[in-house]
PDB file of C-alpha atoms in Angstrom:
ATOM      1  CA  MET A   1      17.820 -18.132 -50.369  1.00  0.00           C
ATOM      2  CA  GLU A   2      21.564 -17.488 -50.447  1.00  0.00           C
ATOM      3  CA  ASN A   3      23.989 -20.417 -50.613  1.00  0.00           C
ATOM      4  CA  LYS A   4      26.289 -20.745 -47.599  1.00  0.00           C
ATOM      5  CA  LEU A   5      29.086 -23.290 -47.427  1.00  0.00           C
ATOM      6  CA  PRO A   6      28.764 -25.827 -44.599  1.00  0.00           C
ATOM      7  CA  LYS A   7      31.462 -26.331 -41.978  1.00  0.00           C
ATOM      8  CA  GLU A   8      32.853 -29.410 -43.814  1.00  0.00           C
ATOM      9  CA  ASP A   9      33.545 -27.393 -46.999  1.00  0.00           C
ATOM     10  CA  ILE A  10      35.250 -24.638 -44.976  1.00  0.00           C
ATOM     11  CA  GLN A  11      37.366 -27.304 -43.283  1.00  0.00           C
ATOM     12  CA  PHE A  12      38.235 -28.739 -46.710  1.00  0.00           C
ATOM     13  CA  ILE A  13      39.452 -25.317 -47.942  1.00  0.00           C
ATOM     14  CA  ASP A  14      41.435 -24.876 -44.721  1.00  0.00           C
ATOM     15  CA  THR A  15      43.163 -28.249 -45.103  1.00  0.00           C
ATOM     16  CA  TYR A  16      43.863 -27.644 -48.810  1.00  0.00           C
ATOM     17  CA  LEU A  17      45.456 -24.237 -48.152  1.00  0.00           C
ATOM     18  CA  SER A  18      47.448 -25.612 -45.250  1.00  0.00           C
ATOM     19  CA  ASN A  19      48.788 -28.360 -47.537  1.00  0.00           C
ATOM     20  CA  SER A  20      49.591 -25.685 -50.147  1.00  0.00           C
ATOM     21  CA  ASP A  21      52.166 -24.129 -47.807  1.00  0.00           C
ATOM     22  CA  ILE A  22      49.941 -21.378 -46.425  1.00  0.00           C
ATOM     23  CA  HIS A  23      50.989 -22.299 -42.902  1.00  0.00           C
ATOM     24  CA  TYR A  24      50.384 -19.049 -41.046  1.00  0.00           C
ATOM     25  CA  GLU A  25      46.980 -19.110 -39.355  1.00  0.00           C
ATOM     26  CA  ASP A  26      46.331 -15.347 -39.657  1.00  0.00           C
ATOM     27  CA  ILE A  27      47.021 -15.378 -43.423  1.00  0.00           C
ATOM     28  CA  ARG A  28      45.016 -18.577 -43.988  1.00  0.00           C
ATOM     29  CA  ILE A  29      41.905 -17.265 -42.191  1.00  0.00           C
ATOM     30  CA  GLU A  30      41.656 -14.435 -44.737  1.00  0.00           C
ATOM     31  CA  MET A  31      42.312 -16.757 -47.690  1.00  0.00           C
ATOM     32  CA  ILE A  32      39.627 -19.223 -46.531  1.00  0.00           C
ATOM     33  CA  ASP A  33      37.066 -16.420 -46.418  1.00  0.00           C
ATOM     34  CA  HIS A  34      38.162 -15.169 -49.859  1.00  0.00           C
ATOM     35  CA  VAL A  35      37.884 -18.593 -51.537  1.00  0.00           C
ATOM     36  CA  ALA A  36      34.615 -19.453 -49.743  1.00  0.00           C
ATOM     37  CA  SER A  37      33.085 -16.062 -50.661  1.00  0.00           C
ATOM     38  CA  ASP A  38      33.971 -16.568 -54.331  1.00  0.00           C
ATOM     39  CA  ILE A  39      32.451 -20.073 -54.415  1.00  0.00           C
ATOM     40  CA  GLU A  40      29.271 -18.854 -52.666  1.00  0.00           C
ATOM     41  CA  HIS A  41      29.097 -15.923 -55.101  1.00  0.00           C
ATOM     42  CA  LYS A  42      29.240 -18.300 -58.087  1.00  0.00           C
ATOM     43  CA  MET A  43      26.570 -20.560 -56.543  1.00  0.00           C
ATOM     44  CA  ASN A  44      24.321 -17.558 -55.907  1.00  0.00           C
ATOM     45  CA  GLU A  45      24.809 -16.441 -59.532  1.00  0.00           C
ATOM     46  CA  GLY A  46      23.273 -19.751 -60.620  1.00  0.00           C
ATOM     47  CA  ASP A  47      26.299 -22.045 -60.995  1.00  0.00           C
ATOM     48  CA  SER A  48      24.715 -25.459 -60.448  1.00  0.00           C
ATOM     49  CA  ARG A  49      27.986 -27.429 -60.230  1.00  0.00           C
ATOM     50  CA  GLY A  50      28.863 -28.838 -56.833  1.00  0.00           C
ATOM     51  CA  PHE A  51      31.330 -27.337 -54.344  1.00  0.00           C
ATOM     52  CA  TYR A  52      34.292 -29.503 -55.423  1.00  0.00           C
ATOM     53  CA  GLU A  53      33.925 -28.624 -59.132  1.00  0.00           C
ATOM     54  CA  ILE A  54      33.790 -24.877 -58.467  1.00  0.00           C
ATOM     55  CA  PHE A  55      36.629 -25.160 -55.951  1.00  0.00           C
ATOM     56  CA  LYS A  56      38.781 -27.059 -58.459  1.00  0.00           C
ATOM     57  CA  GLU A  57      38.219 -24.401 -61.126  1.00  0.00           C
ATOM     58  CA  TYR A  58      39.016 -21.630 -58.640  1.00  0.00           C
ATOM     59  CA  MET A  59      42.297 -23.275 -57.691  1.00  0.00           C
ATOM     60  CA  ILE A  60      43.351 -23.807 -61.312  1.00  0.00           C
ATOM     61  CA  GLU A  61      42.851 -20.080 -61.942  1.00  0.00           C
ATOM     62  CA  ASN A  62      44.148 -18.620 -58.683  1.00  0.00           C
ATOM     63  CA  LYS A  63      46.504 -21.061 -56.974  1.00  0.00           C
ATOM     64  CA  SER A  64      49.686 -19.208 -57.880  1.00  0.00           C
ATOM     65  CA  SER A  65      48.257 -15.931 -56.604  1.00  0.00           C
ATOM     66  CA  LEU A  66      47.171 -17.597 -53.336  1.00  0.00           C
ATOM     67  CA  GLU A  67      50.536 -19.271 -52.840  1.00  0.00           C
ATOM     68  CA  LYS A  68      52.235 -15.876 -52.840  1.00  0.00           C
ATOM     69  CA  GLN A  69      50.605 -15.351 -49.436  1.00  0.00           C
ATOM     70  CA  GLY A  70      52.339 -18.427 -48.052  1.00  0.00           C
ATOM     71  CA  LYS A  71      55.900 -17.105 -48.232  1.00  0.00           C
ATOM     72  CA  PRO A  72      57.632 -17.792 -44.896  1.00  0.00           C
ATOM     73  CA  PHE A  73      59.361 -14.392 -44.807  1.00  0.00           C
ATOM     74  CA  GLN A  74      57.042 -11.431 -45.291  1.00  0.00           C
ATOM     75  CA  TRP A  75      58.737  -8.069 -45.257  1.00  0.00           C
ATOM     76  CA  LYS A  76      55.589  -6.144 -44.247  1.00  0.00           C
ATOM     77  CA  VAL A  77      54.902  -8.391 -41.241  1.00  0.00           C
ATOM     78  CA  PHE A  78      58.591  -8.240 -40.292  1.00  0.00           C
ATOM     79  CA  LYS A  79      58.568  -4.436 -40.468  1.00  0.00           C
ATOM     80  CA  SER A  80      55.370  -3.984 -38.462  1.00  0.00           C
ATOM     81  CA  THR A  81      56.557  -6.427 -35.745  1.00  0.00           C
ATOM     82  CA  LEU A  82      59.868  -4.574 -35.598  1.00  0.00           C
ATOM     83  CA  LYS A  83      57.981  -1.280 -35.191  1.00  0.00           C
ATOM     84  CA  LYS A  84      56.104  -2.720 -32.191  1.00  0.00           C
ATOM     85  CA  PHE A  85      59.415  -3.936 -30.782  1.00  0.00           C
ATOM     86  CA  ALA A  86      60.943  -0.440 -31.184  1.00  0.00           C
ATOM     87  CA  ALA A  87      57.932   1.157 -29.471  1.00  0.00           C
ATOM     88  CA  ASN A  88      58.252  -1.342 -26.607  1.00  0.00           C
ATOM     89  CA  LEU A  89      61.929  -0.449 -26.112  1.00  0.00           C
ATOM     90  CA  VAL A  90      60.881   2.868 -24.576  1.00  0.00           C
ATOM     91  CA  SER A  91      57.997   1.556 -22.471  1.00  0.00           C
ATOM     92  CA  PHE A  92      58.294   1.718 -18.682  1.00  0.00           C
ATOM     93  CA  LYS A  93      57.739  -2.030 -18.181  1.00  0.00           C
ATOM     94  CA  VAL A  94      60.527  -2.902 -20.634  1.00  0.00           C
ATOM     95  CA  ILE A  95      62.975  -0.420 -19.130  1.00  0.00           C
ATOM     96  CA  LEU A  96      62.247  -1.842 -15.672  1.00  0.00           C
ATOM     97  CA  GLY A  97      62.361  -5.455 -16.948  1.00  0.00           C
ATOM     98  CA  GLY A  98      65.628  -4.808 -18.809  1.00  0.00           C
ATOM     99  CA  ILE A  99      67.294  -3.307 -15.732  1.00  0.00           C
ATOM    100  CA  LEU A 100      66.075  -6.171 -13.497  1.00  0.00           C
ATOM    101  CA  LEU A 101      67.278  -8.791 -15.972  1.00  0.00           C
ATOM    102  CA  PHE A 102      70.672  -7.072 -16.247  1.00  0.00           C
ATOM    103  CA  LEU A 103      70.969  -6.951 -12.433  1.00  0.00           C
ATOM    104  CA  ALA A 104      69.977 -10.627 -12.173  1.00  0.00           C
ATOM    105  CA  LEU A 105      72.666 -11.575 -14.713  1.00  0.00           C
ATOM    106  CA  ARG A 106      75.248  -9.497 -12.883  1.00  0.00           C
ATOM    107  CA  PHE A 107      74.238 -11.149  -9.627  1.00  0.00           C
ATOM    108  CA  LEU A 108      74.632 -14.552 -11.271  1.00  0.00           C
ATOM    109  CA  ASP A 109      78.019 -13.556 -12.660  1.00  0.00           C
ATOM    110  CA  THR A 110      79.489 -12.051  -9.479  1.00  0.00           C
ATOM    111  CA  MET A 111      77.815 -14.068  -6.715  1.00  0.00           C
ATOM    112  CA  ILE A 112      76.916 -17.508  -8.062  1.00  0.00           C
ATOM    113  CA  TYR A 113      78.728 -18.593 -11.227  1.00  0.00           C
ATOM    114  CA  PRO A 114      81.161 -16.314 -13.104  1.00  0.00           C
ATOM    115  CA  PHE A 115      80.492 -16.086 -16.839  1.00  0.00           C
ATOM    116  CA  ASP A 116      82.515 -18.335 -19.115  1.00  0.00           C
ATOM    117  CA  ASP A 117      82.185 -19.422 -22.756  1.00  0.00           C
ATOM    118  CA  PHE A 118      79.547 -22.002 -21.846  1.00  0.00           C
ATOM    119  CA  THR A 119      77.241 -19.706 -19.831  1.00  0.00           C
ATOM    120  CA  ALA A 120      77.704 -16.888 -22.362  1.00  0.00           C
ATOM    121  CA  MET A 121      76.200 -19.198 -24.938  1.00  0.00           C
ATOM    122  CA  ILE A 122      73.645 -21.204 -22.965  1.00  0.00           C
ATOM    123  CA  ILE A 123      71.941 -18.264 -21.183  1.00  0.00           C
ATOM    124  CA  PRO A 124      71.034 -16.383 -24.407  1.00  0.00           C
ATOM    125  CA  MET A 125      69.858 -19.655 -25.950  1.00  0.00           C
ATOM    126  CA  LEU A 126      67.569 -20.385 -22.984  1.00  0.00           C
ATOM    127  CA  MET A 127      66.273 -16.821 -23.145  1.00  0.00           C
ATOM    128  CA  LEU A 128      65.617 -17.106 -26.885  1.00  0.00           C
ATOM    129  CA  PHE A 129      63.758 -20.345 -26.258  1.00  0.00           C
ATOM    130  CA  ALA A 130      61.668 -18.739 -23.489  1.00  0.00           C
ATOM    131  CA  ILE A 131      60.752 -15.724 -25.664  1.00  0.00           C
ATOM    132  CA  THR A 132      59.738 -17.876 -28.630  1.00  0.00           C
ATOM    133  CA  SER A 133      57.727 -20.191 -26.373  1.00  0.00           C
ATOM    134  CA  VAL A 134      55.469 -17.371 -25.151  1.00  0.00           C
ATOM    135  CA  PRO A 135      53.352 -17.010 -28.343  1.00  0.00           C
ATOM    136  CA  ILE A 136      53.527 -20.730 -29.161  1.00  0.00           C
ATOM    137  CA  ILE A 137      52.021 -21.625 -25.751  1.00  0.00           C
ATOM    138  CA  ARG A 138      49.518 -18.765 -25.710  1.00  0.00           C
ATOM    139  CA  LEU A 139      48.333 -19.495 -29.254  1.00  0.00           C
ATOM    140  CA  ARG A 140      48.141 -23.238 -28.621  1.00  0.00           C
ATOM    141  CA  GLY A 141      50.879 -24.214 -31.058  1.00  0.00           C
ATOM    142  CA  LYS A 142      49.356 -22.467 -34.071  1.00  0.00           C
ATOM    143  CA  LYS A 143      51.694 -20.683 -36.455  1.00  0.00           C
ATOM    144  CA  TYR A 144      51.222 -16.937 -36.911  1.00  0.00           C
ATOM    145  CA  SER A 145      53.167 -14.768 -39.329  1.00  0.00           C
ATOM    146  CA  PHE A 146      54.603 -12.476 -36.631  1.00  0.00           C
ATOM    147  CA  ILE A 147      56.232 -15.405 -34.753  1.00  0.00           C
ATOM    148  CA  GLY A 148      58.195 -16.731 -37.726  1.00  0.00           C
ATOM    149  CA  ASN A 149      59.214 -13.292 -38.992  1.00  0.00           C
ATOM    150  CA  PHE A 150      60.256 -11.920 -35.600  1.00  0.00           C
ATOM    151  CA  ALA A 151      62.218 -15.101 -34.840  1.00  0.00           C
ATOM    152  CA  ILE A 152      64.589 -14.136 -37.689  1.00  0.00           C
ATOM    153  CA  PHE A 153      65.367 -10.801 -36.016  1.00  0.00           C
ATOM    154  CA  GLN A 154      65.780 -12.453 -32.607  1.00  0.00           C
ATOM    155  CA  CYS A 155      68.184 -15.046 -33.983  1.00  0.00           C
ATOM    156  CA  VAL A 156      70.306 -12.317 -35.585  1.00  0.00           C
ATOM    157  CA  TYR A 157      70.708 -10.170 -32.465  1.00  0.00           C
ATOM    158  CA  PHE A 158      71.111 -13.116 -30.100  1.00  0.00           C
ATOM    159  CA  ASN A 159      73.768 -14.582 -32.347  1.00  0.00           C
ATOM    160  CA  LEU A 160      75.521 -11.207 -32.588  1.00  0.00           C
ATOM    161  CA  CYS A 161      75.535 -10.833 -28.801  1.00  0.00           C
ATOM    162  CA  VAL A 162      76.879 -14.370 -28.302  1.00  0.00           C
ATOM    163  CA  GLN A 163      79.646 -13.853 -30.884  1.00  0.00           C
ATOM    164  CA  LEU A 164      80.648 -10.520 -29.312  1.00  0.00           C
ATOM    165  CA  THR A 165      80.715 -11.919 -25.776  1.00  0.00           C
ATOM    166  CA  LEU A 166      82.857 -14.855 -26.879  1.00  0.00           C
ATOM    167  CA  ILE A 167      85.594 -12.512 -28.139  1.00  0.00           C
ATOM    168  CA  THR A 168      85.363 -10.170 -25.154  1.00  0.00           C
ATOM    169  CA  ASP A 169      86.982 -10.263 -21.752  1.00  0.00           C
ATOM    170  CA  PHE A 170      84.210 -11.271 -19.330  1.00  0.00           C
ATOM    171  CA  ASN A 171      85.189  -8.599 -16.793  1.00  0.00           C
ATOM    172  CA  SER A 172      85.433  -5.694 -19.231  1.00  0.00           C
ATOM    173  CA  THR A 173      83.073  -2.720 -19.463  1.00  0.00           C
ATOM    174  CA  PHE A 174      82.395  -3.698 -23.087  1.00  0.00           C
ATOM    175  CA  PHE A 175      81.083  -7.090 -21.935  1.00  0.00           C
ATOM    176  CA  TYR A 176      78.686  -5.458 -19.458  1.00  0.00           C
ATOM    177  CA  ALA A 177      77.555  -3.018 -22.136  1.00  0.00           C
ATOM    178  CA  ILE A 178      76.663  -5.968 -24.423  1.00  0.00           C
ATOM    179  CA  LEU A 179      74.942  -7.689 -21.509  1.00  0.00           C
ATOM    180  CA  PHE A 180      72.921  -4.554 -20.783  1.00  0.00           C
ATOM    181  CA  ILE A 181      71.800  -4.168 -24.433  1.00  0.00           C
ATOM    182  CA  TRP A 182      70.988  -7.851 -24.635  1.00  0.00           C
ATOM    183  CA  ALA A 183      68.902  -7.745 -21.397  1.00  0.00           C
ATOM    184  CA  PHE A 184      67.068  -4.702 -22.701  1.00  0.00           C
ATOM    185  CA  PHE A 185      66.372  -6.300 -26.111  1.00  0.00           C
ATOM    186  CA  SER A 186      65.211  -9.510 -24.421  1.00  0.00           C
ATOM    187  CA  ALA A 187      62.723  -7.636 -22.232  1.00  0.00           C
ATOM    188  CA  ALA A 188      61.387  -5.767 -25.308  1.00  0.00           C
ATOM    189  CA  SER A 189      61.148  -9.027 -27.312  1.00  0.00           C
ATOM    190  CA  PHE A 190      59.317 -10.695 -24.457  1.00  0.00           C
ATOM    191  CA  LYS A 191      56.773  -7.864 -24.240  1.00  0.00           C
ATOM    192  CA  THR A 192      56.337  -7.748 -28.048  1.00  0.00           C
ATOM    193  CA  MET A 193      55.542 -11.472 -28.125  1.00  0.00           C
ATOM    194  CA  LEU A 194      53.166 -11.109 -25.150  1.00  0.00           C
ATOM    195  CA  ASP A 195      51.329  -8.160 -26.750  1.00  0.00           C
ATOM    196  CA  LEU A 196      51.008  -9.789 -30.167  1.00  0.00           C
ATOM    197  CA  SER A 197      49.912 -13.164 -28.837  1.00  0.00           C
ATOM    198  CA  SER A 198      47.255 -11.428 -26.681  1.00  0.00           C
ATOM    199  CA  TYR A 199      46.055  -9.505 -29.750  1.00  0.00           C
ATOM    200  CA  TYR A 200      45.778 -12.634 -31.908  1.00  0.00           C
ATOM    201  CA  ASN A 201      44.292 -14.663 -29.057  1.00  0.00           C
ATOM    202  CA  LYS A 202      41.566 -12.076 -28.645  1.00  0.00           C
ATOM    203  CA  ASN A 203      40.818 -11.531 -32.318  1.00  0.00           C
ATOM    204  CA  LEU A 204      41.457 -14.791 -34.109  1.00  0.00           C
ATOM    205  CA  GLN A 205      39.739 -17.619 -32.324  1.00  0.00           C
ATOM    206  CA  THR A 206      39.542 -20.806 -34.352  1.00  0.00           C
ATOM    207  CA  ILE A 207      36.347 -21.825 -36.114  1.00  0.00           C
TER     208      ILE A 207
ATOM    209  CA  MET B   1      42.127  -6.041 -67.636  1.00  0.00           C
ATOM    210  CA  GLY B   2      44.301  -3.280 -69.065  1.00  0.00           C
ATOM    211  CA  ASN B   3      47.968  -2.790 -68.229  1.00  0.00           C
ATOM    212  CA  SER B   4      48.165  -4.014 -64.640  1.00  0.00           C
ATOM    213  CA  LYS B   5      51.443  -2.156 -64.019  1.00  0.00           C
ATOM    214  CA  LEU B   6      49.633   1.140 -64.544  1.00  0.00           C
ATOM    215  CA  TYR B   7      46.991   0.234 -61.956  1.00  0.00           C
ATOM    216  CA  LYS B   8      49.465  -1.221 -59.455  1.00  0.00           C
ATOM    217  CA  GLY B   9      50.756   2.167 -58.315  1.00  0.00           C
ATOM    218  CA  SER B  10      47.217   3.305 -57.504  1.00  0.00           C
ATOM    219  CA  LEU B  11      45.999   0.185 -55.704  1.00  0.00           C
ATOM    220  CA  ASN B  12      46.446   1.591 -52.194  1.00  0.00           C
ATOM    221  CA  THR B  13      44.559   4.754 -53.132  1.00  0.00           C
ATOM    222  CA  ILE B  14      41.752   2.689 -54.688  1.00  0.00           C
ATOM    223  CA  ILE B  15      41.419   0.662 -51.455  1.00  0.00           C
ATOM    224  CA  LEU B  16      41.426   3.807 -49.304  1.00  0.00           C
ATOM    225  CA  LYS B  17      38.808   5.465 -51.521  1.00  0.00           C
ATOM    226  CA  LEU B  18      36.469   2.441 -51.294  1.00  0.00           C
ATOM    227  CA  LEU B  19      36.834   2.273 -47.522  1.00  0.00           C
ATOM    228  CA  GLU B  20      36.145   5.976 -47.281  1.00  0.00           C
ATOM    229  CA  GLU B  21      32.776   5.358 -48.928  1.00  0.00           C
ATOM    230  CA  SER B  22      31.707   2.532 -46.638  1.00  0.00           C
ATOM    231  CA  ASP B  23      31.935   1.819 -42.928  1.00  0.00           C
ATOM    232  CA  LYS B  24      33.996  -1.380 -43.271  1.00  0.00           C
ATOM    233  CA  MET B  25      34.831  -3.910 -45.991  1.00  0.00           C
ATOM    234  CA  TYR B  26      36.452  -7.343 -46.260  1.00  0.00           C
ATOM    235  CA  GLY B  27      38.934  -8.486 -48.919  1.00  0.00           C
ATOM    236  CA  TYR B  28      36.613 -10.277 -51.310  1.00  0.00           C
ATOM    237  CA  GLU B  29      34.071  -7.452 -51.061  1.00  0.00           C
ATOM    238  CA  ILE B  30      36.755  -4.973 -52.194  1.00  0.00           C
ATOM    239  CA  THR B  31      37.637  -7.064 -55.272  1.00  0.00           C
ATOM    240  CA  GLN B  32      33.954  -7.377 -56.205  1.00  0.00           C
ATOM    241  CA  LYS B  33      33.294  -3.666 -55.716  1.00  0.00           C
ATOM    242  CA  VAL B  34      36.226  -2.729 -57.953  1.00  0.00           C
ATOM    243  CA  LYS B  35      35.051  -5.205 -60.592  1.00  0.00           C
ATOM    244  CA  GLU B  36      31.542  -3.759 -60.444  1.00  0.00           C
ATOM    245  CA  ILE B  37      32.603  -0.094 -60.649  1.00  0.00           C
ATOM    246  CA  THR B  38      35.043  -0.709 -63.513  1.00  0.00           C
ATOM    247  CA  LYS B  39      32.615  -3.092 -65.273  1.00  0.00           C
ATOM    248  CA  GLY B  40      35.152  -5.917 -65.107  1.00  0.00           C
ATOM    249  CA  GLU B  41      38.045  -3.839 -66.502  1.00  0.00           C
ATOM    250  CA  LEU B  42      40.029  -4.018 -63.250  1.00  0.00           C
ATOM    251  CA  ASN B  43      40.375  -7.372 -61.522  1.00  0.00           C
ATOM    252  CA  ILE B  44      42.384  -7.277 -58.298  1.00  0.00           C
ATOM    253  CA  THR B  45      44.032 -10.603 -57.460  1.00  0.00           C
ATOM    254  CA  GLU B  46      44.539 -11.971 -53.947  1.00  0.00           C
ATOM    255  CA  GLY B  47      48.283 -11.733 -54.491  1.00  0.00           C
ATOM    256  CA  ALA B  48      48.032  -7.961 -54.924  1.00  0.00           C
ATOM    257  CA  LEU B  49      45.142  -7.104 -52.609  1.00  0.00           C
ATOM    258  CA  TYR B  50      46.138  -8.696 -49.289  1.00  0.00           C
ATOM    259  CA  PRO B  51      49.756  -7.462 -49.189  1.00  0.00           C
ATOM    260  CA  ALA B  52      48.389  -3.961 -49.933  1.00  0.00           C
ATOM    261  CA  LEU B  53      45.809  -4.232 -47.127  1.00  0.00           C
ATOM    262  CA  HIS B  54      48.429  -5.520 -44.685  1.00  0.00           C
ATOM    263  CA  LYS B  55      50.764  -2.684 -45.621  1.00  0.00           C
ATOM    264  CA  LEU B  56      48.053  -0.063 -45.018  1.00  0.00           C
ATOM    265  CA  GLU B  57      47.229  -1.767 -41.706  1.00  0.00           C
ATOM    266  CA  ALA B  58      50.899  -1.718 -40.668  1.00  0.00           C
ATOM    267  CA  GLU B  59      51.096   1.984 -41.566  1.00  0.00           C
ATOM    268  CA  GLY B  60      48.222   2.638 -39.169  1.00  0.00           C
ATOM    269  CA  LEU B  61      45.848   3.763 -41.929  1.00  0.00           C
ATOM    270  CA  LEU B  62      43.483   0.814 -41.445  1.00  0.00           C
ATOM    271  CA  ASP B  63      41.967  -0.809 -38.422  1.00  0.00           C
ATOM    272  CA  VAL B  64      40.757  -4.422 -38.423  1.00  0.00           C
ATOM    273  CA  GLU B  65      37.762  -6.139 -36.911  1.00  0.00           C
ATOM    274  CA  MET B  66      37.174  -9.910 -36.852  1.00  0.00           C
ATOM    275  CA  GLN B  67      33.712 -11.385 -37.149  1.00  0.00           C
ATOM    276  CA  LYS B  68      32.428 -14.936 -37.312  1.00  0.00           C
ATOM    277  CA  VAL B  69      30.362 -15.192 -40.494  1.00  0.00           C
ATOM    278  CA  ASP B  70      28.850 -18.414 -41.921  1.00  0.00           C
ATOM    279  CA  ASN B  71      31.149 -21.010 -40.297  1.00  0.00           C
ATOM    280  CA  ARG B  72      34.324 -18.978 -40.803  1.00  0.00           C
ATOM    281  CA  LEU B  73      36.144 -15.897 -39.605  1.00  0.00           C
ATOM    282  CA  ARG B  74      36.057 -12.693 -41.623  1.00  0.00           C
ATOM    283  CA  LYS B  75      38.513  -9.828 -41.327  1.00  0.00           C
ATOM    284  CA  TYR B  76      36.964  -6.409 -41.896  1.00  0.00           C
ATOM    285  CA  TYR B  77      39.019  -3.329 -42.652  1.00  0.00           C
ATOM    286  CA  LYS B  78      38.071   0.235 -41.849  1.00  0.00           C
ATOM    287  CA  LEU B  79      39.812   3.588 -42.019  1.00  0.00           C
ATOM    288  CA  THR B  80      41.491   5.010 -38.943  1.00  0.00           C
ATOM    289  CA  GLU B  81      41.512   8.745 -38.288  1.00  0.00           C
ATOM    290  CA  LYS B  82      44.988   8.906 -39.811  1.00  0.00           C
ATOM    291  CA  GLY B  83      43.688   6.854 -42.746  1.00  0.00           C
ATOM    292  CA  THR B  84      40.864   9.324 -43.427  1.00  0.00           C
ATOM    293  CA  THR B  85      43.311  12.224 -43.626  1.00  0.00           C
ATOM    294  CA  GLU B  86      45.723  10.206 -45.750  1.00  0.00           C
ATOM    295  CA  THR B  87      42.929   9.218 -48.165  1.00  0.00           C
ATOM    296  CA  ALA B  88      42.196  12.882 -48.910  1.00  0.00           C
ATOM    297  CA  ASN B  89      45.913  13.549 -49.495  1.00  0.00           C
ATOM    298  CA  ARG B  90      46.398  10.544 -51.768  1.00  0.00           C
ATOM    299  CA  LEU B  91      43.257  11.281 -53.779  1.00  0.00           C
ATOM    300  CA  SER B  92      44.344  14.835 -54.473  1.00  0.00           C
ATOM    301  CA  GLU B  93      47.812  13.535 -55.424  1.00  0.00           C
ATOM    302  CA  LEU B  94      46.223  11.034 -57.806  1.00  0.00           C
ATOM    303  CA  GLU B  95      43.987  13.682 -59.382  1.00  0.00           C
ATOM    304  CA  GLU B  96      47.017  15.902 -59.846  1.00  0.00           C
ATOM    305  CA  TYR B  97      48.858  13.008 -61.486  1.00  0.00           C
ATOM    306  CA  ILE B  98      45.943  12.282 -63.856  1.00  0.00           C
ATOM    307  CA  ARG B  99      45.761  15.991 -64.805  1.00  0.00           C
ATOM    308  CA  THR B 100      49.489  16.093 -65.541  1.00  0.00           C
ATOM    309  CA  MET B 101      49.284  12.930 -67.617  1.00  0.00           C
ATOM    310  CA  GLN B 102      46.349  14.324 -69.535  1.00  0.00           C
ATOM    311  CA  THR B 103      48.142  17.552 -70.364  1.00  0.00           C
ATOM    312  CA  ILE B 104      50.954  15.447 -71.819  1.00  0.00           C
ATOM    313  CA  ILE B 105      48.813  12.894 -73.660  1.00  0.00           C
ATOM    314  CA  ASN B 106      45.839  14.991 -74.698  1.00  0.00           C
ATOM    315  CA  PRO B 107      46.222  18.731 -73.988  1.00  0.00           C
ATOM    316  CA  ASN B 108      42.642  19.517 -75.073  1.00  0.00           C
ATOM    317  CA  TRP B 109      41.004  17.118 -72.611  1.00  0.00           C
ATOM    318  CA  SER B 110      40.129  17.986 -69.020  1.00  0.00           C
ATOM    319  CA  ILE B 111      38.818  15.960 -66.012  1.00  0.00           C
ATOM    320  CA  ASN B 112      37.628  19.135 -64.166  1.00  0.00           C
TER     321      ASN B 112
END
């Protein structure tokens, strides 16, 4: 009969990897299976030592290689999330959402409260917070690689928009052009986070 | 293992070739299969394998499927249609490369 690790051993590997800075859930799921498969393989080959002894040996040999997976910024994840974002920029829902958001901001500016330095800074910050909250809420607070990596891109363009608006006349065409791009990017970011969190929610349920 | 730098450039092609031969595979299974075929000469580490798999997935050459297996989740990889075409291209490129190298290193030898 083949050896299979019980739930407690899997949980032990999970906790160990999490404490070894492999924080992203999607990366850790694959690493847990890799480590567990190797230990089971050794047990099935006749290794009579207990789980902890084999695990300890595995970590001495492979810890540095495993830790490479725990890097907070991963270029490949960043690139693939950015590709999804670019594809979303030309989707009908995003175009519609971008236009509606732009019109809502213009309505706010002309009818309710004219833009000033404070609103030009606080509105993008609230929007950034809302976009980042989508996957965190939908994935029940678990960290996934796409969230952390895409947040870097979002911070850069939000910061750029804020800096540009602060040096621009609030009634100029240039200001409305920035506002339009920003609304459009926000709608695409929102959809990207929705799509990715749905994908991970569907595919990566917890053990 | 021999010079790992020489194998590194062919890792993606090795992965694609293995997936071409089976319906779907998971990470550890790929490392074991490579070890078995090369009789332990080539040992792919986690640090090299998973970034390569994620890159191929991001390029749209691989599709993933999650399954609950023995108290944990397992991520299976399989070739997409684009991946199948790309595998053929990369294998012929690799064969061409090996032929060229052979003509330089040992002109009298041939891989057919």
